[in-house]
mmCIF file with all atom_site columns, C-alpha atoms in Angstrom:
data_model
loop_
_atom_site.group_PDB
_atom_site.id
_atom_site.type_symbol
_atom_site.label_atom_id
_atom_site.label_alt_id
_atom_site.label_comp_id
_atom_site.label_asym_id
_atom_site.label_entity_id
_atom_site.label_seq_id
_atom_site.pdbx_PDB_ins_code
_atom_site.Cartn_x
_atom_site.Cartn_y
_atom_site.Cartn_z
_atom_site.occupancy
_atom_site.B_iso_or_equiv
_atom_site.pdbx_formal_charge
_atom_site.auth_seq_id
_atom_site.auth_comp_id
_atom_site.auth_asym_id
_atom_site.auth_atom_id
_atom_site.pdbx_PDB_model_num
ATOM 1   C CA . MET A 1 1   ? 21.817 -22.345 11.293  1.00 46.00 ? 499 MET A CA 1
ATOM 2   C CA . GLY A 1 2   ? 21.666 -23.564 7.716   1.00 53.00 ? 500 GLY A CA 1
ATOM 3   C CA . LYS A 1 3   ? 20.573 -21.446 4.801   1.00 80.00 ? 501 LYS A CA 1
ATOM 4   C CA . LEU A 1 4   ? 16.980 -20.317 5.270   1.00 85.00 ? 502 LEU A CA 1
ATOM 5   C CA . GLN A 1 5   ? 14.453 -20.322 2.458   1.00 92.00 ? 503 GLN A CA 1
ATOM 6   C CA . LEU A 1 6   ? 12.387 -17.245 1.745   1.00 93.00 ? 504 LEU A CA 1
ATOM 7   C CA . ASP A 1 7   ? 9.213  -18.803 3.194   1.00 94.00 ? 505 ASP A CA 1
ATOM 8   C CA . GLU A 1 8   ? 11.062 -19.624 6.405   1.00 96.00 ? 506 GLU A CA 1
ATOM 9   C CA . ILE A 1 9   ? 12.405 -16.076 6.677   1.00 96.00 ? 507 ILE A CA 1
ATOM 10  C CA . ARG A 1 10  ? 8.941  -14.637 6.092   1.00 96.00 ? 508 ARG A CA 1
ATOM 11  C CA . ASN A 1 11  ? 7.465  -16.936 8.743   1.00 96.00 ? 509 ASN A CA 1
ATOM 12  C CA . ILE A 1 12  ? 10.127 -15.963 11.277  1.00 97.00 ? 510 ILE A CA 1
ATOM 13  C CA . PHE A 1 13  ? 9.636  -12.246 10.543  1.00 97.00 ? 511 PHE A CA 1
ATOM 14  C CA . THR A 1 14  ? 5.892  -12.478 11.115  1.00 96.00 ? 512 THR A CA 1
ATOM 15  C CA . SER A 1 15  ? 5.611  -14.904 14.003  1.00 96.00 ? 513 SER A CA 1
ATOM 16  C CA . SER A 1 16  ? 8.838  -15.355 15.936  1.00 97.00 ? 514 SER A CA 1
ATOM 17  C CA . LYS A 1 17  ? 9.253  -13.737 19.334  1.00 97.00 ? 515 LYS A CA 1
ATOM 18  C CA . ASP A 1 18  ? 12.907 -14.751 19.667  1.00 97.00 ? 516 ASP A CA 1
ATOM 19  C CA . PHE A 1 19  ? 15.230 -11.859 18.791  1.00 97.00 ? 517 PHE A CA 1
ATOM 20  C CA . ASN A 1 20  ? 18.149 -14.160 17.970  1.00 96.00 ? 518 ASN A CA 1
ATOM 21  C CA . GLN A 1 21  ? 16.042 -16.183 15.548  1.00 97.00 ? 519 GLN A CA 1
ATOM 22  C CA . ILE A 1 22  ? 14.720 -12.984 13.942  1.00 97.00 ? 520 ILE A CA 1
ATOM 23  C CA . PHE A 1 23  ? 18.244 -11.598 13.704  1.00 97.00 ? 521 PHE A CA 1
ATOM 24  C CA . ASP A 1 24  ? 19.520 -14.783 12.050  1.00 96.00 ? 522 ASP A CA 1
ATOM 25  C CA . ALA A 1 25  ? 16.661 -14.674 9.539   1.00 97.00 ? 523 ALA A CA 1
ATOM 26  C CA . PHE A 1 26  ? 17.401 -10.999 8.861   1.00 97.00 ? 524 PHE A CA 1
ATOM 27  C CA . GLU A 1 27  ? 21.062 -11.771 8.238   1.00 96.00 ? 525 GLU A CA 1
ATOM 28  C CA . ALA A 1 28  ? 20.082 -14.625 5.926   1.00 96.00 ? 526 ALA A CA 1
ATOM 29  C CA . ALA A 1 29  ? 17.824 -12.284 3.945   1.00 96.00 ? 527 ALA A CA 1
ATOM 30  C CA . ILE A 1 30  ? 20.524 -9.597  3.719   1.00 96.00 ? 528 ILE A CA 1
ATOM 31  C CA . ASN A 1 31  ? 23.225 -12.111 2.779   1.00 94.00 ? 529 ASN A CA 1
ATOM 32  C CA . SER A 1 32  ? 21.030 -13.489 0.006   1.00 94.00 ? 530 SER A CA 1
ATOM 33  C CA . LYS A 1 33  ? 20.790 -9.898  -1.346  1.00 95.00 ? 531 LYS A CA 1
ATOM 34  C CA . ASN A 1 34  ? 17.012 -9.855  -0.860  1.00 95.00 ? 532 ASN A CA 1
ATOM 35  C CA . ASP A 1 35  ? 15.948 -6.220  -1.237  1.00 95.00 ? 533 ASP A CA 1
ATOM 36  C CA . ASP A 1 36  ? 12.196 -6.829  -1.371  1.00 95.00 ? 534 ASP A CA 1
ATOM 37  C CA . ILE A 1 37  ? 10.707 -4.154  0.897   1.00 95.00 ? 535 ILE A CA 1
ATOM 38  C CA . GLU A 1 38  ? 7.536  -6.217  1.301   1.00 95.00 ? 536 GLU A CA 1
ATOM 39  C CA . LEU A 1 39  ? 9.517  -8.892  3.125   1.00 95.00 ? 537 LEU A CA 1
ATOM 40  C CA . TYR A 1 40  ? 10.994 -6.371  5.548   1.00 96.00 ? 538 TYR A CA 1
ATOM 41  C CA . ARG A 1 41  ? 7.658  -4.677  6.166   1.00 94.00 ? 539 ARG A CA 1
ATOM 42  C CA . GLN A 1 42  ? 6.581  -7.938  7.784   1.00 94.00 ? 540 GLN A CA 1
ATOM 43  C CA . LEU A 1 43  ? 9.632  -7.719  10.014  1.00 95.00 ? 541 LEU A CA 1
ATOM 44  C CA . PHE A 1 44  ? 8.854  -4.116  11.005  1.00 95.00 ? 542 PHE A CA 1
ATOM 45  C CA . TRP A 1 45  ? 5.358  -5.105  12.188  1.00 92.00 ? 543 TRP A CA 1
ATOM 46  C CA . ASN A 1 46  ? 6.652  -7.884  14.458  1.00 94.00 ? 544 ASN A CA 1
ATOM 47  C CA . LYS A 1 47  ? 5.327  -6.817  17.869  1.00 91.00 ? 545 LYS A CA 1
ATOM 48  C CA . ALA A 1 48  ? 8.044  -8.748  19.703  1.00 94.00 ? 546 ALA A CA 1
ATOM 49  C CA . LEU A 1 49  ? 10.661 -6.236  18.535  1.00 94.00 ? 547 LEU A CA 1
ATOM 50  C CA . THR A 1 50  ? 11.489 -3.132  20.548  1.00 91.00 ? 548 THR A CA 1
ATOM 51  C CA . PRO A 1 51  ? 11.870 0.275   18.920  1.00 91.00 ? 549 PRO A CA 1
ATOM 52  C CA . ASP A 1 52  ? 15.657 -0.005  19.287  1.00 92.00 ? 550 ASP A CA 1
ATOM 53  C CA . GLU A 1 53  ? 15.637 -3.372  17.544  1.00 95.00 ? 551 GLU A CA 1
ATOM 54  C CA . LEU A 1 54  ? 13.475 -2.018  14.732  1.00 95.00 ? 552 LEU A CA 1
ATOM 55  C CA . CYS A 1 55  ? 15.896 0.874   14.309  1.00 95.00 ? 553 CYS A CA 1
ATOM 56  C CA . LEU A 1 56  ? 18.810 -1.553  14.190  1.00 97.00 ? 554 LEU A CA 1
ATOM 57  C CA . PHE A 1 57  ? 17.193 -3.579  11.419  1.00 97.00 ? 555 PHE A CA 1
ATOM 58  C CA . GLY A 1 58  ? 16.026 -0.512  9.504   1.00 97.00 ? 556 GLY A CA 1
ATOM 59  C CA . GLU A 1 59  ? 19.388 1.245   9.590   1.00 97.00 ? 557 GLU A CA 1
ATOM 60  C CA . LYS A 1 60  ? 21.191 -1.901  8.446   1.00 97.00 ? 558 LYS A CA 1
ATOM 61  C CA . LEU A 1 61  ? 18.710 -2.415  5.647   1.00 97.00 ? 559 LEU A CA 1
ATOM 62  C CA . ALA A 1 62  ? 18.989 1.201   4.461   1.00 97.00 ? 560 ALA A CA 1
ATOM 63  C CA . THR A 1 63  ? 22.788 0.997   4.542   1.00 97.00 ? 561 THR A CA 1
ATOM 64  C CA . ASP A 1 64  ? 22.992 -2.283  2.662   1.00 97.00 ? 562 ASP A CA 1
ATOM 65  C CA . PHE A 1 65  ? 20.296 -1.381  0.119   1.00 98.00 ? 563 PHE A CA 1
ATOM 66  C CA . PRO A 1 66  ? 20.367 2.426   -0.298  1.00 97.00 ? 564 PRO A CA 1
ATOM 67  C CA . HIS A 1 67  ? 17.959 2.224   -3.245  1.00 97.00 ? 565 HIS A CA 1
ATOM 68  C CA . ILE A 1 68  ? 15.158 1.257   -0.812  1.00 97.00 ? 566 ILE A CA 1
ATOM 69  C CA . ALA A 1 69  ? 16.274 3.534   2.062   1.00 98.00 ? 567 ALA A CA 1
ATOM 70  C CA . TYR A 1 70  ? 13.405 5.983   1.462   1.00 98.00 ? 568 TYR A CA 1
ATOM 71  C CA . ASP A 1 71  ? 10.820 3.190   1.676   1.00 97.00 ? 569 ASP A CA 1
ATOM 72  C CA . VAL A 1 72  ? 12.497 1.731   4.768   1.00 97.00 ? 570 VAL A CA 1
ATOM 73  C CA . TYR A 1 73  ? 12.484 5.083   6.555   1.00 98.00 ? 571 TYR A CA 1
ATOM 74  C CA . MET A 1 74  ? 8.906  5.880   5.583   1.00 97.00 ? 572 MET A CA 1
ATOM 75  C CA . TRP A 1 75  ? 7.740  2.469   6.717   1.00 95.00 ? 573 TRP A CA 1
ATOM 76  C CA . LEU A 1 76  ? 9.543  2.749   10.058  1.00 95.00 ? 574 LEU A CA 1
ATOM 77  C CA . ALA A 1 77  ? 8.107  6.229   10.571  1.00 94.00 ? 575 ALA A CA 1
ATOM 78  C CA . ASN A 1 78  ? 4.620  4.846   9.956   1.00 92.00 ? 576 ASN A CA 1
ATOM 79  C CA . VAL A 1 79  ? 5.188  1.988   12.391  1.00 92.00 ? 577 VAL A CA 1
ATOM 80  C CA . PHE A 1 80  ? 6.412  4.388   15.072  1.00 91.00 ? 578 PHE A CA 1
ATOM 81  C CA . GLU A 1 81  ? 3.589  6.824   14.372  1.00 86.00 ? 579 GLU A CA 1
ATOM 82  C CA . LEU A 1 82  ? 0.972  4.151   14.848  1.00 84.00 ? 580 LEU A CA 1
ATOM 83  C CA . THR A 1 83  ? 2.580  2.854   18.018  1.00 79.00 ? 581 THR A CA 1
ATOM 84  C CA . PHE A 1 84  ? 3.736  6.103   19.636  1.00 56.00 ? 582 PHE A CA 1
ATOM 85  C CA . PHE A 1 85  ? 0.861  6.268   22.113  1.00 55.00 ? 583 PHE A CA 1
ATOM 86  C CA . GLN A 1 86  ? 1.888  2.898   23.450  1.00 54.00 ? 584 GLN A CA 1
ATOM 87  C CA . TYR A 1 87  ? 5.636  3.540   23.550  1.00 52.00 ? 585 TYR A CA 1
ATOM 88  C CA . ASP A 1 88  ? 5.987  7.345   23.275  1.00 64.00 ? 586 ASP A CA 1
ATOM 89  C CA . ASN A 1 89  ? 7.626  6.920   19.867  1.00 73.00 ? 587 ASN A CA 1
ATOM 90  C CA . TYR A 1 90  ? 6.567  10.196  18.268  1.00 84.00 ? 588 TYR A CA 1
ATOM 91  C CA . GLU A 1 91  ? 10.212 11.277  18.347  1.00 86.00 ? 589 GLU A CA 1
ATOM 92  C CA . LEU A 1 92  ? 11.189 8.176   16.400  1.00 90.00 ? 590 LEU A CA 1
ATOM 93  C CA . ALA A 1 93  ? 8.386  8.750   13.904  1.00 91.00 ? 591 ALA A CA 1
ATOM 94  C CA . LEU A 1 94  ? 9.571  12.293  13.255  1.00 93.00 ? 592 LEU A CA 1
ATOM 95  C CA . ALA A 1 95  ? 13.218 11.171  13.107  1.00 94.00 ? 593 ALA A CA 1
ATOM 96  C CA . TYR A 1 96  ? 12.407 8.630   10.403  1.00 96.00 ? 594 TYR A CA 1
ATOM 97  C CA . TYR A 1 97  ? 10.280 11.080  8.433   1.00 97.00 ? 595 TYR A CA 1
ATOM 98  C CA . ARG A 1 98  ? 13.330 13.361  8.516   1.00 97.00 ? 596 ARG A CA 1
ATOM 99  C CA . LYS A 1 99  ? 15.570 10.544  7.284   1.00 98.00 ? 597 LYS A CA 1
ATOM 100 C CA . ALA A 1 100 ? 13.151 9.804   4.445   1.00 98.00 ? 598 ALA A CA 1
ATOM 101 C CA . ALA A 1 101 ? 13.139 13.493  3.514   1.00 98.00 ? 599 ALA A CA 1
ATOM 102 C CA . ASP A 1 102 ? 16.941 13.489  3.509   1.00 97.00 ? 600 ASP A CA 1
ATOM 103 C CA . VAL A 1 103 ? 16.922 10.624  1.014   1.00 98.00 ? 601 VAL A CA 1
ATOM 104 C CA . LYS A 1 104 ? 14.264 12.200  -1.234  1.00 97.00 ? 602 LYS A CA 1
ATOM 105 C CA . PRO A 1 105 ? 13.857 15.864  -0.242  1.00 97.00 ? 603 PRO A CA 1
ATOM 106 C CA . ASN A 1 106 ? 11.582 16.644  -3.191  1.00 96.00 ? 604 ASN A CA 1
ATOM 107 C CA . GLU A 1 107 ? 8.951  14.098  -2.091  1.00 97.00 ? 605 GLU A CA 1
ATOM 108 C CA . PRO A 1 108 ? 6.171  15.782  -0.076  1.00 97.00 ? 606 PRO A CA 1
ATOM 109 C CA . ASP A 1 109 ? 5.015  12.655  1.794   1.00 97.00 ? 607 ASP A CA 1
ATOM 110 C CA . PRO A 1 110 ? 7.536  12.711  4.666   1.00 98.00 ? 608 PRO A CA 1
ATOM 111 C CA . TYR A 1 111 ? 6.619  16.306  5.513   1.00 97.00 ? 609 TYR A CA 1
ATOM 112 C CA . LEU A 1 112 ? 2.880  15.799  5.125   1.00 97.00 ? 610 LEU A CA 1
ATOM 113 C CA . ASP A 1 113 ? 2.813  12.482  6.980   1.00 95.00 ? 611 ASP A CA 1
ATOM 114 C CA . ALA A 1 114 ? 4.790  13.977  9.855   1.00 94.00 ? 612 ALA A CA 1
ATOM 115 C CA . CYS A 1 115 ? 2.154  16.710  10.170  1.00 93.00 ? 613 CYS A CA 1
ATOM 116 C CA . ASP A 1 116 ? -0.610 14.115  10.052  1.00 90.00 ? 614 ASP A CA 1
ATOM 117 C CA . CYS A 1 117 ? 0.742  12.443  13.181  1.00 86.00 ? 615 CYS A CA 1
ATOM 118 C CA . TYR A 1 118 ? 0.475  15.683  15.164  1.00 87.00 ? 616 TYR A CA 1
ATOM 119 C CA . GLU A 1 119 ? -1.623 15.429  18.340  1.00 84.00 ? 617 GLU A CA 1
ATOM 120 C CA . PRO A 1 120 ? -2.591 19.000  19.259  1.00 86.00 ? 618 PRO A CA 1
ATOM 121 C CA . ASP A 1 121 ? -3.907 18.191  22.748  1.00 85.00 ? 619 ASP A CA 1
ATOM 122 C CA . LEU A 1 122 ? -0.506 16.821  23.734  1.00 82.00 ? 620 LEU A CA 1
ATOM 123 C CA . ASN A 1 123 ? 1.574  18.917  21.295  1.00 82.00 ? 621 ASN A CA 1
ATOM 124 C CA . ILE A 1 124 ? 3.377  15.824  20.047  1.00 83.00 ? 622 ILE A CA 1
ATOM 125 C CA . PRO A 1 125 ? 5.439  15.849  18.026  1.00 86.00 ? 623 PRO A CA 1
ATOM 126 C CA . PRO A 1 126 ? 6.124  19.448  19.095  1.00 90.00 ? 624 PRO A CA 1
ATOM 127 C CA . ALA A 1 127 ? 4.524  21.898  16.680  1.00 93.00 ? 625 ALA A CA 1
ATOM 128 C CA . ASP A 1 128 ? 7.685  23.985  16.430  1.00 94.00 ? 626 ASP A CA 1
ATOM 129 C CA . GLN A 1 129 ? 9.624  20.934  15.198  1.00 94.00 ? 627 GLN A CA 1
ATOM 130 C CA . LEU A 1 130 ? 6.961  20.148  12.613  1.00 96.00 ? 628 LEU A CA 1
ATOM 131 C CA . ILE A 1 131 ? 6.921  23.773  11.466  1.00 97.00 ? 629 ILE A CA 1
ATOM 132 C CA . GLU A 1 132 ? 10.694 23.793  11.049  1.00 97.00 ? 630 GLU A CA 1
ATOM 133 C CA . PHE A 1 133 ? 10.548 20.490  9.161   1.00 97.00 ? 631 PHE A CA 1
ATOM 134 C CA . CYS A 1 134 ? 7.821  21.724  6.795   1.00 96.00 ? 632 CYS A CA 1
ATOM 135 C CA . LYS A 1 135 ? 9.655  24.972  6.140   1.00 97.00 ? 633 LYS A CA 1
ATOM 136 C CA . LYS A 1 136 ? 12.652 22.914  5.085   1.00 96.00 ? 634 LYS A CA 1
ATOM 137 C CA . GLY A 1 137 ? 10.414 20.912  2.773   1.00 97.00 ? 635 GLY A CA 1
ATOM 138 C CA . VAL A 1 138 ? 8.982  24.005  1.090   1.00 96.00 ? 636 VAL A CA 1
ATOM 139 C CA . ASP A 1 139 ? 12.451 24.680  -0.322  1.00 93.00 ? 637 ASP A CA 1
ATOM 140 C CA . HIS A 1 140 ? 12.629 21.257  -1.944  1.00 96.00 ? 638 HIS A CA 1
ATOM 141 C CA . VAL A 1 141 ? 9.239  19.943  -3.030  1.00 96.00 ? 639 VAL A CA 1
ATOM 142 C CA . LEU A 1 142 ? 8.036  20.747  -6.519  1.00 93.00 ? 640 LEU A CA 1
ATOM 143 C CA . LYS A 1 143 ? 4.480  21.500  -5.400  1.00 94.00 ? 641 LYS A CA 1
ATOM 144 C CA . PRO A 1 144 ? 4.661  23.294  -2.029  1.00 96.00 ? 642 PRO A CA 1
ATOM 145 C CA . LYS A 1 145 ? 0.977  24.229  -1.779  1.00 96.00 ? 643 LYS A CA 1
ATOM 146 C CA . ALA A 1 146 ? 0.110  21.313  0.526   1.00 96.00 ? 644 ALA A CA 1
ATOM 147 C CA . LEU A 1 147 ? 3.030  22.187  2.793   1.00 97.00 ? 645 LEU A CA 1
ATOM 148 C CA . TYR A 1 148 ? 1.947  25.823  2.954   1.00 97.00 ? 646 TYR A CA 1
ATOM 149 C CA . LEU A 1 149 ? -1.532 24.671  3.978   1.00 97.00 ? 647 LEU A CA 1
ATOM 150 C CA . ARG A 1 150 ? -0.101 22.414  6.701   1.00 96.00 ? 648 ARG A CA 1
ATOM 151 C CA . LEU A 1 151 ? 2.036  25.297  7.952   1.00 97.00 ? 649 LEU A CA 1
ATOM 152 C CA . ALA A 1 152 ? -1.037 27.533  8.052   1.00 97.00 ? 650 ALA A CA 1
ATOM 153 C CA . ARG A 1 153 ? -2.910 24.890  10.044  1.00 96.00 ? 651 ARG A CA 1
ATOM 154 C CA . LEU A 1 154 ? -0.046 24.343  12.502  1.00 96.00 ? 652 LEU A CA 1
ATOM 155 C CA . TYR A 1 155 ? 0.331  28.060  13.092  1.00 97.00 ? 653 TYR A CA 1
ATOM 156 C CA . SER A 1 156 ? -3.406 28.363  13.627  1.00 96.00 ? 654 SER A CA 1
ATOM 157 C CA . ILE A 1 157 ? -3.364 25.534  16.165  1.00 94.00 ? 655 ILE A CA 1
ATOM 158 C CA . ILE A 1 158 ? -0.620 27.196  18.189  1.00 94.00 ? 656 ILE A CA 1
ATOM 159 C CA . GLY A 1 159 ? -2.422 30.535  18.022  1.00 95.00 ? 657 GLY A CA 1
ATOM 160 C CA . ASP A 1 160 ? -0.193 32.454  15.611  1.00 97.00 ? 658 ASP A CA 1
ATOM 161 C CA . GLU A 1 161 ? -2.875 33.766  13.282  1.00 97.00 ? 659 GLU A CA 1
ATOM 162 C CA . ASP A 1 162 ? -0.507 36.156  11.481  1.00 98.00 ? 660 ASP A CA 1
ATOM 163 C CA . GLN A 1 163 ? 1.745  33.312  10.353  1.00 97.00 ? 661 GLN A CA 1
ATOM 164 C CA . SER A 1 164 ? -1.287 31.176  9.599   1.00 97.00 ? 662 SER A CA 1
ATOM 165 C CA . LEU A 1 165 ? -2.659 33.862  7.300   1.00 98.00 ? 663 LEU A CA 1
ATOM 166 C CA . TYR A 1 166 ? 0.777  34.329  5.729   1.00 97.00 ? 664 TYR A CA 1
ATOM 167 C CA . TYR A 1 167 ? 0.986  30.649  4.784   1.00 97.00 ? 665 TYR A CA 1
ATOM 168 C CA . GLN A 1 168 ? -2.620 30.536  3.607   1.00 97.00 ? 666 GLN A CA 1
ATOM 169 C CA . THR A 1 169 ? -1.729 33.403  1.271   1.00 96.00 ? 667 THR A CA 1
ATOM 170 C CA . LYS A 1 170 ? 1.437  31.593  0.130   1.00 96.00 ? 668 LYS A CA 1
ATOM 171 C CA . ALA A 1 171 ? -0.673 28.497  -0.612  1.00 95.00 ? 669 ALA A CA 1
ATOM 172 C CA . GLY A 1 172 ? -3.043 30.566  -2.734  1.00 94.00 ? 670 GLY A CA 1
ATOM 173 C CA . GLU A 1 173 ? -0.161 32.186  -4.592  1.00 92.00 ? 671 GLU A CA 1
ATOM 174 C CA . SER A 1 174 ? 1.696  28.935  -5.159  1.00 86.00 ? 672 SER A CA 1
ATOM 175 C CA . GLY A 1 175 ? -0.898 27.438  -7.458  1.00 70.00 ? 673 GLY A CA 1
ATOM 176 C CA . SER A 1 176 ? -0.059 23.830  -8.056  1.00 51.00 ? 674 SER A CA 1
ATOM 177 C CA . SER A 1 177 ? 3.687  23.965  -8.587  1.00 46.00 ? 675 SER A CA 1
ATOM 178 C CA . LYS A 1 178 ? 6.794  25.813  -7.495  1.00 43.00 ? 676 LYS A CA 1
ATOM 179 C CA . PRO A 1 179 ? 8.419  28.020  -10.159 1.00 41.00 ? 677 PRO A CA 1
ATOM 180 C CA . HIS A 1 180 ? 11.904 26.960  -11.245 1.00 36.00 ? 678 HIS A CA 1
#
């Protein structure tokens, strides 16, 4: 395959159902040093790709362009969150929120977004995993109040009112920022 132009790559990412063609376009984009996350977001929404294929592309992209790894992981987490009912991908959503938090642990969005994908009727992702993840985040984010409130809500949902009250109190005490 000859060198692909950006418009051709974009078209393949959005409309192709052939993995080999998508892979070739991805390689062309990577080899041309294209680190535009908007281009790859189109790839991540291609419904012809399986979760494993999306992970393959995302991991390669994050490795080759570490400066956009956080955005790649957050975007993949969002894709998996929105499709987990169809494919049972809540584990992948949480895994990619964790990866995003590893890249930028002081950003609250991975922790908060992971909690937002919680489905209490099915307990997915499992509340105990979300609680553990948020507790980790409290140690890193500059303004932990929102995380304390999410912890209080999660504990309330699972019936642990003592811990819920504890985190509600912590939220009230935290004000808007964490002391240094």
